[in-house]
Amino acid sequence: MRVLMTGATGLIGRQLGKALAARGDTLVCLVRDVDDARRRLPFPATCHAWNHLCDVPAEALTGVDAIVHLAGEPVADKRWTAAQKALIRDTRVLGTQRLVAAVLAHGTRVRALVHGSA
């Protein structure tokens, strides 16, 4: 199975990615910083640069069967100022909207989208 994952460098994403890779799945990750992700990911993956303000690269969806969407600004790292709360919300809402739009436009094989958020 070819799985597209967001939030792969996070606590849950790293563990889930290892489990998916161990069972033989191919992973494609949307990450903010490709070089940093390649250093941090404990599993093999093809990485594409993406954030919630940009369209999802169409090539990232090529052949994808399922999506695990875990991306979002961490909720415990900083004080919850008005700006931080907006960022926490926007990374989840706008990111999900862009991901769904990309699936509708390019993800003809996608059979499942799982979304987890703090």
CSV table of C-alpha atoms in Angstrom, one decimal:
chain,number,residue,atom,x,y,z
A,1,MET,CA,0.0,0.0,0.0
A,2,ARG,CA,1.2,3.5,-0.8
A,3,VAL,CA,0.5,5.9,2.1
A,4,LEU,CA,0.8,9.6,2.1
A,5,MET,CA,1.5,11.0,5.6
A,6,THR,CA,1.6,14.5,7.1
A,7,GLY,CA,3.0,15.1,10.5
A,8,ALA,CA,5.5,12.3,10.0
A,9,THR,CA,8.2,13.9,12.1
A,10,GLY,CA,5.9,14.2,15.1
A,11,LEU,CA,5.6,11.8,18.0
A,12,ILE,CA,2.8,9.8,16.6
A,13,GLY,CA,3.9,10.1,13.0
A,14,ARG,CA,7.4,8.7,13.6
A,15,GLN,CA,6.0,5.6,15.4
A,16,LEU,CA,3.2,5.1,12.9
A,17,GLY,CA,5.6,5.5,10.0
A,18,LYS,CA,7.9,2.8,11.4
A,19,ALA,CA,5.0,0.4,11.8
A,20,LEU,CA,3.7,1.0,8.3
A,21,ALA,CA,7.2,0.6,6.8
A,22,ALA,CA,7.7,-2.6,8.8
A,23,ARG,CA,4.6,-4.1,7.3
A,24,GLY,CA,5.8,-3.3,3.8
A,25,ASP,CA,4.0,-0.1,3.0
A,26,THR,CA,5.6,2.6,0.9
A,27,LEU,CA,5.5,6.0,2.5
A,28,VAL,CA,5.3,9.5,1.0
A,29,CYS,CA,5.5,12.4,3.4
A,30,LEU,CA,4.5,16.0,3.2
A,31,VAL,CA,6.9,17.9,5.4
A,32,ARG,CA,7.9,21.6,6.0
A,33,ASP,CA,11.6,21.0,5.6
A,34,VAL,CA,12.7,18.1,3.4
A,35,ASP,CA,16.3,18.0,4.5
A,36,ASP,CA,15.4,18.1,8.2
A,37,ALA,CA,12.7,15.4,7.7
A,38,ARG,CA,15.2,13.1,6.0
A,39,ARG,CA,17.5,13.4,9.0
A,40,ARG,CA,14.7,12.8,11.5
A,41,LEU,CA,12.5,10.2,10.0
A,42,PRO,CA,13.2,6.7,11.4
A,43,PHE,CA,11.8,5.0,8.2
A,44,PRO,CA,12.3,5.2,4.5
A,45,ALA,CA,10.1,7.7,2.7
A,46,THR,CA,9.8,10.0,-0.3
A,47,CYS,CA,9.4,13.6,1.1
A,48,HIS,CA,7.8,16.6,-0.6
A,49,ALA,CA,7.8,20.1,0.8
A,50,TRP,CA,4.4,21.4,1.9
A,51,ASN,CA,2.8,23.6,4.5
A,52,HIS,CA,-0.8,24.6,5.2
A,53,LEU,CA,-0.5,27.8,3.1
A,54,CYS,CA,0.4,25.9,-0.1
A,55,ASP,CA,-1.3,23.6,-2.5
A,56,VAL,CA,-0.3,19.9,-2.1
A,57,PRO,CA,2.1,18.9,-4.8
A,58,ALA,CA,0.1,16.8,-7.3
A,59,GLU,CA,3.1,14.4,-7.7
A,60,ALA,CA,2.9,13.5,-4.0
A,61,LEU,CA,-0.5,11.9,-4.6
A,62,THR,CA,0.6,9.7,-7.5
A,63,GLY,CA,-0.4,6.1,-6.7
A,64,VAL,CA,-1.4,6.9,-3.2
A,65,ASP,CA,-4.0,4.5,-1.7
A,66,ALA,CA,-4.5,6.1,1.7
A,67,ILE,CA,-3.7,9.3,3.6
A,68,VAL,CA,-2.8,9.7,7.3
A,69,HIS,CA,-3.1,13.4,8.1
A,70,LEU,CA,-1.4,14.3,11.5
A,71,ALA,CA,0.1,17.7,10.6
A,72,GLY,CA,-0.5,20.7,12.8
A,73,GLU,CA,1.3,23.3,14.9
A,74,PRO,CA,2.2,21.7,18.3
A,75,VAL,CA,-0.1,22.7,21.1
A,76,ALA,CA,2.2,22.4,24.1
A,77,ASP,CA,5.4,24.1,22.8
A,78,LYS,CA,4.5,27.8,23.2
A,79,ARG,CA,2.2,30.1,25.2
A,80,TRP,CA,-1.2,30.3,23.7
A,81,THR,CA,-1.3,33.9,22.5
A,82,ALA,CA,-3.9,35.0,20.0
A,83,ALA,CA,-1.4,34.6,17.2
A,84,GLN,CA,-0.4,31.1,18.4
A,85,LYS,CA,-4.0,30.0,18.7
A,86,ALA,CA,-4.7,31.2,15.2
A,87,LEU,CA,-1.7,29.2,13.9
A,88,ILE,CA,-2.8,26.1,15.8
A,89,ARG,CA,-6.3,26.4,14.2
A,90,ASP,CA,-5.1,27.4,10.7
A,91,THR,CA,-2.5,24.6,10.4
A,92,ARG,CA,-5.3,22.1,11.0
A,93,VAL,CA,-8.3,23.7,9.2
A,94,LEU,CA,-6.5,25.2,6.2
A,95,GLY,CA,-4.1,22.2,5.9
A,96,THR,CA,-7.0,19.8,5.9
A,97,GLN,CA,-8.9,21.8,3.3
A,98,ARG,CA,-5.9,21.9,1.0
A,99,LEU,CA,-5.3,18.2,1.4
A,100,VAL,CA,-8.9,17.3,0.6
A,101,ALA,CA,-8.9,19.7,-2.4
A,102,ALA,CA,-5.8,17.9,-3.7
A,103,VAL,CA,-7.3,14.5,-3.2
A,104,LEU,CA,-10.4,15.6,-5.1
A,105,ALA,CA,-8.3,17.0,-7.9
A,106,HIS,CA,-5.5,14.4,-8.2
A,107,GLY,CA,-6.1,11.5,-5.8
A,108,THR,CA,-8.1,9.1,-7.9
A,109,ARG,CA,-6.8,6.0,-6.1
A,110,VAL,CA,-7.2,7.3,-2.5
A,111,ARG,CA,-9.6,5.0,-0.6
A,112,ALA,CA,-9.1,6.3,2.9
A,113,LEU,CA,-8.2,9.5,4.7
A,114,VAL,CA,-7.5,9.3,8.4
A,115,HIS,CA,-7.1,12.6,10.3
A,116,GLY,CA,-5.9,13.0,13.9
A,117,SER,CA,-5.5,16.3,15.7
A,118,ALA,CA,-4.6,17.4,19.2
